Amino acid sequence: MAAQAHLVDAHCHGVYPGELGLGAFEARLPGTAAPGTTLFDSPSGFALRRWCPPLLGLEPHCPPARYLARRRELGAYESARRLLRGAGIRAYVLDTGEPGDLTPPKDLAATAGAPVVETVRLEPLAQQVADTSGTVGSFLANLAEAVHGAALGAAGFSCAGDDAARHGGDARPPGPVEVRQAAVAWLSARAVGERPDHPVLLRHLRWHAVATGLPLLLRYRPAGEGPAAAGDFLRATAGLGAEVVLLPAEPHEAAAADLAAALPHVYVGVGRDPAGVLGRTPFGKVLYASGVSGLPELAVSAAKGFLAELRRTVAERVRAGEWSAADGRHVTSLVAADNALRVFRLAEGGARSAGGGARSAAPAGPADCGPAPRGPISCGPASCGPVRPSAR
């Protein structure tokens, strides 16, 4: 049932395009190994050895040295091409904000043979504007223009959400005086290339993003307080035309699911086992969001693992008589792809949205700008439609 599904990954990053030796490859696996042990002896390492070798012509669970030898034999590009095209991902929503030499949207689309659209991360966008603005006034003016200009070609925006829990007051857009004071404080203390962490500026950025009408993805760290404290902000943004996708770490998935269940414009992205979330929120609110970056192998193992858990959850409900087989297929379709296609205005196949036309947004501040009209993202299978923002 779920085995036939193909995923839309609602939050991921690019892959590392170069050749990697054993040590460099292992360093890109998640986690930290104990002295004298290896990260191949970990959940991620075992999942990689289960799902990735067959895509490169090897038997499952082959030794790491054999796998990496085959990877070098094929070359980095051909290995990535085979892995990504065998991952079962039909479209990618790419967050390009992570540092590092990772593939941009156009290159990822060509390698994966699937459409790629971009969510613009607000913190590096603000950093670019700060690096090229001479005064506080020009920074704030250029920042508003950069956000709304980016909305013309983006699928959405992403921003950290943890600061709302630490500092509160996130239920309203900050006023001009408050924003200017925050900009003065941050600009006077920052180093060139430093991204904003001032809570008022982050709140200002989030409201600018909401004003465009595009989806806003809020990222939460495992050690943070999670999305529960964002309830006031989420309630304040209801009815404004912008969906909010919560991207919680595992400890905060239940709180995110409860918020998605309570608010019509709030969704939750899950990268591993969706069973807990599916027990707490309507099925039309759950998206696959791997969050992976770096190794194409991680995209494969995350996708295969997620589908296996989704298949297991659906099969258990069907066997117990709680769902019909048709119900199971419907839930699988919603979670695997249909919800993401709807939220990001992507049409069947992830290439175009249903409405036709182009996205538009007028440059204006969050206090005087309603949601911008939303049109489609045009993105062919080997190229990416969204244009990356450039700071002025």
Short mmCIF file of C-alpha atoms in Angstrom, two decimals:
data_model
loop_
_atom_site.label_atom_id
_atom_site.label_comp_id
_atom_site.label_asym_id
_atom_site.label_seq_id
_atom_site.Cartn_x
_atom_site.Cartn_y
_atom_site.Cartn_z
CA MET A 1 0.00 0.00 0.00
CA ALA A 2 2.44 2.67 1.18
CA ALA A 3 5.27 0.97 -0.71
CA GLN A 4 3.88 2.42 -3.95
CA ALA A 5 3.99 5.98 -2.59
CA HIS A 6 6.41 8.62 -3.75
CA LEU A 7 7.36 11.40 -1.39
CA VAL A 8 7.55 15.15 -1.61
CA ASP A 9 10.28 16.28 0.79
CA ALA A 10 8.96 19.51 2.30
CA HIS A 11 12.24 20.50 3.98
CA CYS A 12 15.71 19.40 2.95
CA HIS A 13 19.08 20.78 1.95
CA GLY A 14 21.53 20.21 -0.87
CA VAL A 15 24.02 17.39 -1.15
CA TYR A 16 27.81 17.48 -1.10
CA PRO A 17 28.98 17.02 -4.71
CA GLY A 18 32.61 16.00 -4.20
CA GLU A 19 34.51 12.74 -3.69
CA LEU A 20 34.83 11.54 -0.09
CA GLY A 21 37.22 9.18 1.63
CA LEU A 22 36.19 6.91 4.48
CA GLY A 23 36.91 9.43 7.23
CA ALA A 24 35.32 12.39 5.43
CA PHE A 25 32.26 10.32 4.57
CA GLU A 26 31.79 9.08 8.14
CA ALA A 27 32.20 12.63 9.49
CA ARG A 28 29.05 13.59 7.57
CA LEU A 29 26.93 10.93 9.26
CA PRO A 30 24.79 12.25 12.14
CA GLY A 31 25.96 11.69 15.69
CA THR A 32 29.31 11.28 17.44
CA ALA A 33 30.99 7.91 17.80
CA ALA A 34 32.67 6.76 20.98
CA PRO A 35 36.48 6.41 20.79
CA GLY A 36 37.42 3.24 18.99
CA THR A 37 33.98 2.83 17.39
CA THR A 38 32.43 3.90 14.10
CA LEU A 39 29.30 5.78 13.09
CA PHE A 40 28.54 2.98 10.65
CA ASP A 41 27.49 1.14 13.83
CA SER A 42 24.55 3.47 14.42
CA PRO A 43 20.91 3.68 13.29
CA SER A 44 21.93 5.97 10.43
CA GLY A 45 24.83 3.75 9.45
CA PHE A 46 22.72 0.59 9.41
CA ALA A 47 19.92 2.30 7.46
CA LEU A 48 22.44 3.54 4.91
CA ARG A 49 23.89 0.02 4.49
CA ARG A 50 20.39 -1.41 4.09
CA TRP A 51 18.98 0.95 1.46
CA CYS A 52 21.89 2.48 -0.48
CA PRO A 53 24.10 -0.41 -1.73
CA PRO A 54 21.40 -1.88 -4.05
CA LEU A 55 21.10 1.49 -5.79
CA LEU A 56 24.82 1.26 -6.63
CA GLY A 57 24.65 -2.38 -7.73
CA LEU A 58 25.72 -4.00 -4.45
CA GLU A 59 24.03 -6.35 -2.02
CA PRO A 60 22.23 -4.84 1.01
CA HIS A 61 24.26 -4.56 4.22
CA CYS A 62 27.61 -4.80 2.42
CA PRO A 63 30.67 -3.65 4.41
CA PRO A 64 31.31 0.13 4.45
CA ALA A 65 34.69 -0.23 2.74
CA ARG A 66 33.13 -2.15 -0.13
CA TYR A 67 30.34 0.40 -0.45
CA LEU A 68 32.71 3.36 -0.53
CA ALA A 69 34.97 1.62 -3.04
CA ARG A 70 31.98 1.21 -5.34
CA ARG A 71 31.06 4.86 -4.76
CA ARG A 72 34.54 5.96 -5.83
CA GLU A 73 34.42 3.64 -8.83
CA LEU A 74 31.21 5.25 -10.08
CA GLY A 75 32.27 8.78 -9.17
CA ALA A 76 30.54 11.28 -6.91
CA TYR A 77 28.08 12.59 -9.51
CA GLU A 78 26.98 9.22 -10.85
CA SER A 79 26.61 7.85 -7.33
CA ALA A 80 24.50 10.82 -6.27
CA ARG A 81 22.43 10.53 -9.45
CA ARG A 82 21.65 6.85 -8.82
CA LEU A 83 20.95 7.38 -5.15
CA LEU A 84 18.64 10.37 -5.50
CA ARG A 85 16.75 8.90 -8.44
CA GLY A 86 16.22 5.70 -6.46
CA ALA A 87 15.08 7.43 -3.28
CA GLY A 88 11.41 7.61 -4.27
CA ILE A 89 11.24 11.40 -3.91
CA ARG A 90 9.16 13.08 -6.60
CA ALA A 91 9.86 16.72 -5.64
CA TYR A 92 12.07 18.63 -3.22
CA VAL A 93 11.43 21.81 -1.24
CA LEU A 94 14.99 22.98 -0.71
CA ASP A 95 16.20 25.21 2.14
CA THR A 96 19.47 26.69 0.92
CA GLY A 97 20.37 28.45 4.15
CA GLU A 98 22.83 25.92 5.60
CA PRO A 99 26.49 26.85 5.24
CA GLY A 100 28.77 24.63 3.21
CA ASP A 101 29.45 23.63 -0.36
CA LEU A 102 26.08 22.00 -1.07
CA THR A 103 24.30 21.71 -4.40
CA PRO A 104 22.03 24.65 -5.31
CA PRO A 105 18.47 23.99 -6.51
CA LYS A 106 19.27 23.76 -10.22
CA ASP A 107 22.07 21.24 -9.70
CA LEU A 108 20.01 19.15 -7.30
CA ALA A 109 17.15 19.06 -9.81
CA ALA A 110 19.46 17.88 -12.58
CA THR A 111 21.03 15.20 -10.38
CA ALA A 112 17.79 13.93 -8.87
CA GLY A 113 15.74 14.19 -12.05
CA ALA A 114 12.94 15.77 -10.01
CA PRO A 115 11.53 19.27 -9.57
CA VAL A 116 13.17 21.41 -6.90
CA VAL A 117 11.66 24.58 -5.43
CA GLU A 118 13.30 26.80 -2.85
CA THR A 119 12.38 28.14 0.55
CA VAL A 120 14.42 31.23 1.40
CA ARG A 121 15.95 31.20 4.86
CA LEU A 122 15.35 34.59 6.45
CA GLU A 123 18.47 34.83 8.64
CA PRO A 124 21.08 34.67 5.84
CA LEU A 125 18.92 36.96 3.73
CA ALA A 126 19.05 39.56 6.52
CA GLN A 127 22.79 38.98 6.89
CA GLN A 128 23.34 39.66 3.18
CA VAL A 129 21.33 42.87 3.42
CA ALA A 130 23.26 44.00 6.51
CA ASP A 131 26.59 43.35 4.81
CA THR A 132 25.65 45.69 1.94
CA SER A 133 23.67 48.42 3.75
CA GLY A 134 25.45 51.47 5.09
CA THR A 135 22.91 52.77 7.61
CA VAL A 136 20.17 51.47 9.87
CA GLY A 137 17.56 53.11 7.68
CA SER A 138 18.90 51.58 4.49
CA PHE A 139 19.16 48.17 6.19
CA LEU A 140 15.48 48.20 7.19
CA ALA A 141 14.32 49.48 3.80
CA ASN A 142 16.47 47.03 1.88
CA LEU A 143 15.39 44.19 4.16
CA ALA A 144 11.69 44.76 3.40
CA GLU A 145 12.43 44.90 -0.31
CA ALA A 146 14.62 41.79 -0.17
CA VAL A 147 11.95 39.69 1.56
CA HIS A 148 9.17 40.72 -0.76
CA GLY A 149 11.41 40.49 -3.80
CA ALA A 150 12.42 36.97 -2.83
CA ALA A 151 8.75 36.04 -2.59
CA LEU A 152 8.38 36.53 -6.35
CA GLY A 153 10.33 33.34 -7.03
CA ALA A 154 10.30 31.33 -3.81
CA ALA A 155 8.07 28.52 -2.63
CA GLY A 156 8.18 29.86 0.93
CA PHE A 157 10.40 31.08 3.74
CA SER A 158 12.03 29.44 6.74
CA CYS A 159 13.13 30.89 10.05
CA ALA A 160 14.22 29.75 13.49
CA GLY A 161 11.34 29.49 15.94
CA ASP A 162 13.11 28.81 19.24
CA ASP A 163 13.67 32.47 20.13
CA ALA A 164 9.90 32.97 20.50
CA ALA A 165 9.92 30.52 23.40
CA ARG A 166 12.92 32.21 25.03
CA HIS A 167 11.74 35.81 24.76
CA GLY A 168 7.97 35.77 24.29
CA GLY A 169 6.05 38.71 22.81
CA ASP A 170 5.82 36.95 19.46
CA ALA A 171 2.07 37.39 18.98
CA ARG A 172 2.23 40.77 17.24
CA PRO A 173 4.39 42.50 14.65
CA PRO A 174 6.95 44.73 16.36
CA GLY A 175 6.42 48.45 15.90
CA PRO A 176 8.78 50.73 13.91
CA VAL A 177 10.52 52.11 17.00
CA GLU A 178 11.05 48.65 18.45
CA VAL A 179 12.41 47.35 15.14
CA ARG A 180 14.78 50.30 14.73
CA GLN A 181 16.13 49.91 18.26
CA ALA A 182 16.70 46.21 17.66
CA ALA A 183 18.44 46.93 14.34
CA VAL A 184 20.74 49.48 15.98
CA ALA A 185 21.64 47.03 18.75
CA TRP A 186 22.32 44.15 16.38
CA LEU A 187 24.16 46.11 13.67
CA SER A 188 26.44 47.80 16.19
CA ALA A 189 27.48 44.49 17.76
CA ARG A 190 27.61 42.14 14.77
CA ALA A 191 30.62 41.00 12.79
CA VAL A 192 30.50 40.94 8.98
CA GLY A 193 28.76 37.76 7.85
CA GLU A 194 27.00 37.22 11.18
CA ARG A 195 23.34 36.22 10.98
CA PRO A 196 20.72 37.93 13.14
CA ASP A 197 19.75 36.37 16.44
CA HIS A 198 17.99 39.37 17.99
CA PRO A 199 14.46 38.22 18.91
CA VAL A 200 12.79 41.42 17.71
CA LEU A 201 14.50 41.24 14.31
CA LEU A 202 13.55 37.59 13.93
CA ARG A 203 9.97 38.43 14.84
CA HIS A 204 10.07 41.27 12.29
CA LEU A 205 11.35 38.86 9.63
CA ARG A 206 8.64 36.29 10.39
CA TRP A 207 5.90 38.88 10.04
CA HIS A 208 7.40 40.14 6.77
CA ALA A 209 7.30 36.55 5.50
CA VAL A 210 3.68 36.07 6.61
CA ALA A 211 2.75 39.28 4.77
CA THR A 212 3.84 37.75 1.46
CA GLY A 213 1.23 34.99 1.74
CA LEU A 214 3.81 32.23 1.20
CA PRO A 215 4.25 29.30 3.59
CA LEU A 216 6.52 29.96 6.57
CA LEU A 217 8.56 27.04 7.92
CA LEU A 218 9.55 27.37 11.58
CA ARG A 219 12.59 25.31 12.61
CA TYR A 220 13.09 24.00 16.15
CA ARG A 221 16.20 22.46 17.69
CA PRO A 222 16.18 19.39 19.95
CA ALA A 223 17.58 21.40 22.86
CA GLY A 224 15.14 24.29 22.41
CA GLU A 225 11.79 24.76 24.10
CA GLY A 226 9.87 23.71 21.02
CA PRO A 227 6.83 25.18 19.29
CA ALA A 228 4.43 25.14 22.26
CA ALA A 229 5.36 28.73 23.16
CA ALA A 230 4.56 29.89 19.61
CA GLY A 231 0.83 29.41 20.12
CA ASP A 232 0.09 33.15 20.40
CA PHE A 233 1.98 33.91 17.19
CA LEU A 234 0.25 31.08 15.36
CA ARG A 235 -3.17 32.22 16.51
CA ALA A 236 -2.34 35.81 15.48
CA THR A 237 -1.45 34.68 11.95
CA ALA A 238 -4.65 32.70 11.40
CA GLY A 239 -6.72 33.98 8.50
CA LEU A 240 -3.90 35.98 6.90
CA GLY A 241 -3.46 33.57 3.97
CA ALA A 242 -0.06 32.11 4.87
CA GLU A 243 0.36 28.51 6.00
CA VAL A 244 2.86 27.80 8.80
CA VAL A 245 4.74 24.50 8.80
CA LEU A 246 6.27 23.54 12.14
CA LEU A 247 9.50 21.54 11.88
CA PRO A 248 9.97 20.15 15.37
CA ALA A 249 12.72 17.91 16.67
CA GLU A 250 11.40 14.56 17.90
CA PRO A 251 10.92 15.67 21.54
CA HIS A 252 8.52 18.39 20.36
CA GLU A 253 6.50 16.52 17.74
CA ALA A 254 3.49 16.02 20.03
CA ALA A 255 3.24 19.74 20.82
CA ALA A 256 3.54 20.60 17.13
CA ALA A 257 0.84 18.06 16.23
CA ASP A 258 -1.52 19.54 18.82
CA LEU A 259 -1.02 23.04 17.38
CA ALA A 260 -1.63 21.73 13.87
CA ALA A 261 -4.82 20.06 15.08
CA ALA A 262 -6.07 23.26 16.69
CA LEU A 263 -5.29 25.82 13.97
CA PRO A 264 -6.41 25.53 10.33
CA HIS A 265 -3.32 27.10 8.76
CA VAL A 266 -0.72 25.16 10.80
CA TYR A 267 0.97 21.97 9.61
CA VAL A 268 3.66 19.70 11.03
CA GLY A 269 6.65 18.25 9.18
CA VAL A 270 7.95 14.82 10.25
CA GLY A 271 11.16 13.17 9.12
CA ARG A 272 11.05 9.80 10.86
CA ASP A 273 8.17 7.80 12.34
CA PRO A 274 4.85 9.59 11.69
CA ALA A 275 2.77 7.32 13.94
CA GLY A 276 2.64 9.63 16.96
CA VAL A 277 1.75 12.69 14.92
CA LEU A 278 -0.91 10.81 12.96
CA GLY A 279 -2.55 9.90 16.26
CA ARG A 280 -2.90 13.56 17.30
CA THR A 281 -3.74 15.66 14.24
CA PRO A 282 -5.85 15.51 11.07
CA PHE A 283 -4.14 13.55 8.34
CA GLY A 284 -4.24 16.52 5.97
CA LYS A 285 -1.85 18.41 8.28
CA VAL A 286 1.17 16.08 8.15
CA LEU A 287 4.05 16.47 5.68
CA TYR A 288 7.24 14.51 5.09
CA ALA A 289 10.16 16.80 5.94
CA SER A 290 13.50 15.02 6.20
CA GLY A 291 15.72 17.99 7.04
CA VAL A 292 18.72 16.05 5.70
CA SER A 293 21.77 17.62 4.12
CA GLY A 294 25.18 16.65 2.81
CA LEU A 295 25.23 12.99 1.86
CA PRO A 296 22.74 11.83 -0.78
CA GLU A 297 22.71 8.55 1.16
CA LEU A 298 20.92 10.35 4.00
CA ALA A 299 18.14 11.42 1.65
CA VAL A 300 17.72 7.79 0.58
CA SER A 301 17.71 6.24 4.04
CA ALA A 302 15.44 8.95 5.46
CA ALA A 303 12.90 8.50 2.66
CA LYS A 304 12.96 4.71 2.77
CA GLY A 305 12.75 4.67 6.55
CA PHE A 306 9.86 7.11 6.63
CA LEU A 307 7.89 5.13 4.07
CA ALA A 308 8.54 1.91 5.98
CA GLU A 309 7.19 3.45 9.20
CA LEU A 310 4.22 4.97 7.38
CA ARG A 311 3.47 1.59 5.78
CA ARG A 312 3.70 -0.11 9.18
CA THR A 313 1.36 2.39 10.83
CA VAL A 314 -1.21 2.15 8.05
CA ALA A 315 -1.06 -1.66 7.96
CA GLU A 316 -1.64 -1.88 11.72
CA ARG A 317 -4.74 0.32 11.52
CA VAL A 318 -6.10 -1.63 8.56
CA ARG A 319 -5.46 -5.02 10.21
CA ALA A 320 -7.20 -3.84 13.37
CA GLY A 321 -10.25 -2.84 11.36
CA GLU A 322 -9.88 0.81 12.38
CA TRP A 323 -9.34 1.88 8.75
CA SER A 324 -10.45 0.37 5.49
CA ALA A 325 -7.83 -0.44 2.86
CA ALA A 326 -9.07 2.59 0.90
CA ASP A 327 -8.63 4.75 4.01
CA GLY A 328 -5.07 3.51 4.33
CA ARG A 329 -4.25 4.37 0.73
CA HIS A 330 -5.80 7.81 1.19
CA VAL A 331 -3.78 8.60 4.32
CA THR A 332 -0.61 7.36 2.67
CA SER A 333 -1.20 9.62 -0.34
CA LEU A 334 -1.92 12.65 1.83
CA VAL A 335 1.13 12.31 4.05
CA ALA A 336 3.60 11.18 1.40
CA ALA A 337 2.92 13.90 -1.16
CA ASP A 338 -0.53 15.42 -1.49
CA ASN A 339 -0.35 17.68 1.56
CA ALA A 340 2.99 19.15 0.48
CA LEU A 341 1.76 19.61 -3.08
CA ARG A 342 -1.18 21.59 -1.72
CA VAL A 343 0.75 23.70 0.81
CA PHE A 344 3.47 24.71 -1.62
CA ARG A 345 1.05 25.16 -4.55
CA LEU A 346 2.65 22.44 -6.63
CA ALA A 347 0.65 20.61 -9.25
CA GLU A 348 0.69 16.88 -9.99
CA GLY A 349 4.31 15.84 -10.47
CA GLY A 350 5.58 18.86 -8.53
CA ALA A 351 6.04 20.92 -11.69
CA ARG A 352 3.33 23.59 -11.63
CA SER A 353 0.59 24.71 -9.32
CA ALA A 354 -3.02 24.30 -10.24
CA GLY A 355 -3.83 27.97 -10.75
CA GLY A 356 -1.38 29.08 -13.45
CA GLY A 357 0.35 32.47 -13.52
CA ALA A 358 3.21 33.75 -11.41
CA ARG A 359 3.65 34.60 -7.78
CA SER A 360 3.69 38.26 -6.95
CA ALA A 361 4.31 40.35 -3.88
CA ALA A 362 4.51 44.07 -3.41
CA PRO A 363 7.32 45.49 -1.29
CA ALA A 364 5.74 46.68 1.94
CA GLY A 365 6.23 46.27 5.65
CA PRO A 366 4.28 43.79 7.75
CA ALA A 367 2.28 46.55 9.38
CA ASP A 368 0.79 47.81 6.11
CA CYS A 369 0.84 44.84 3.79
CA GLY A 370 -1.72 42.07 3.55
CA PRO A 371 -1.02 38.67 2.00
CA ALA A 372 0.23 38.96 -1.55
CA PRO A 373 -1.57 37.14 -4.34
CA ARG A 374 -0.27 33.61 -4.78
CA GLY A 375 0.24 31.94 -8.09
CA PRO A 376 2.23 28.92 -9.22
CA ILE A 377 5.81 27.90 -9.09
CA SER A 378 7.04 26.80 -12.47
CA CYS A 379 9.75 24.22 -12.18
CA GLY A 380 10.73 21.65 -14.76
CA PRO A 381 12.28 18.29 -13.96
CA ALA A 382 15.82 19.39 -14.70
CA SER A 383 15.76 23.02 -13.63
CA CYS A 384 14.56 25.08 -10.74
CA GLY A 385 12.11 27.94 -11.06
CA PRO A 386 12.72 30.01 -7.92
CA VAL A 387 15.29 32.77 -8.22
CA ARG A 388 17.59 33.17 -5.29
CA PRO A 389 17.35 36.55 -3.58
CA SER A 390 20.21 38.96 -3.81
CA ALA A 391 20.82 41.58 -1.17
CA ARG A 392 21.13 45.14 -2.31
#
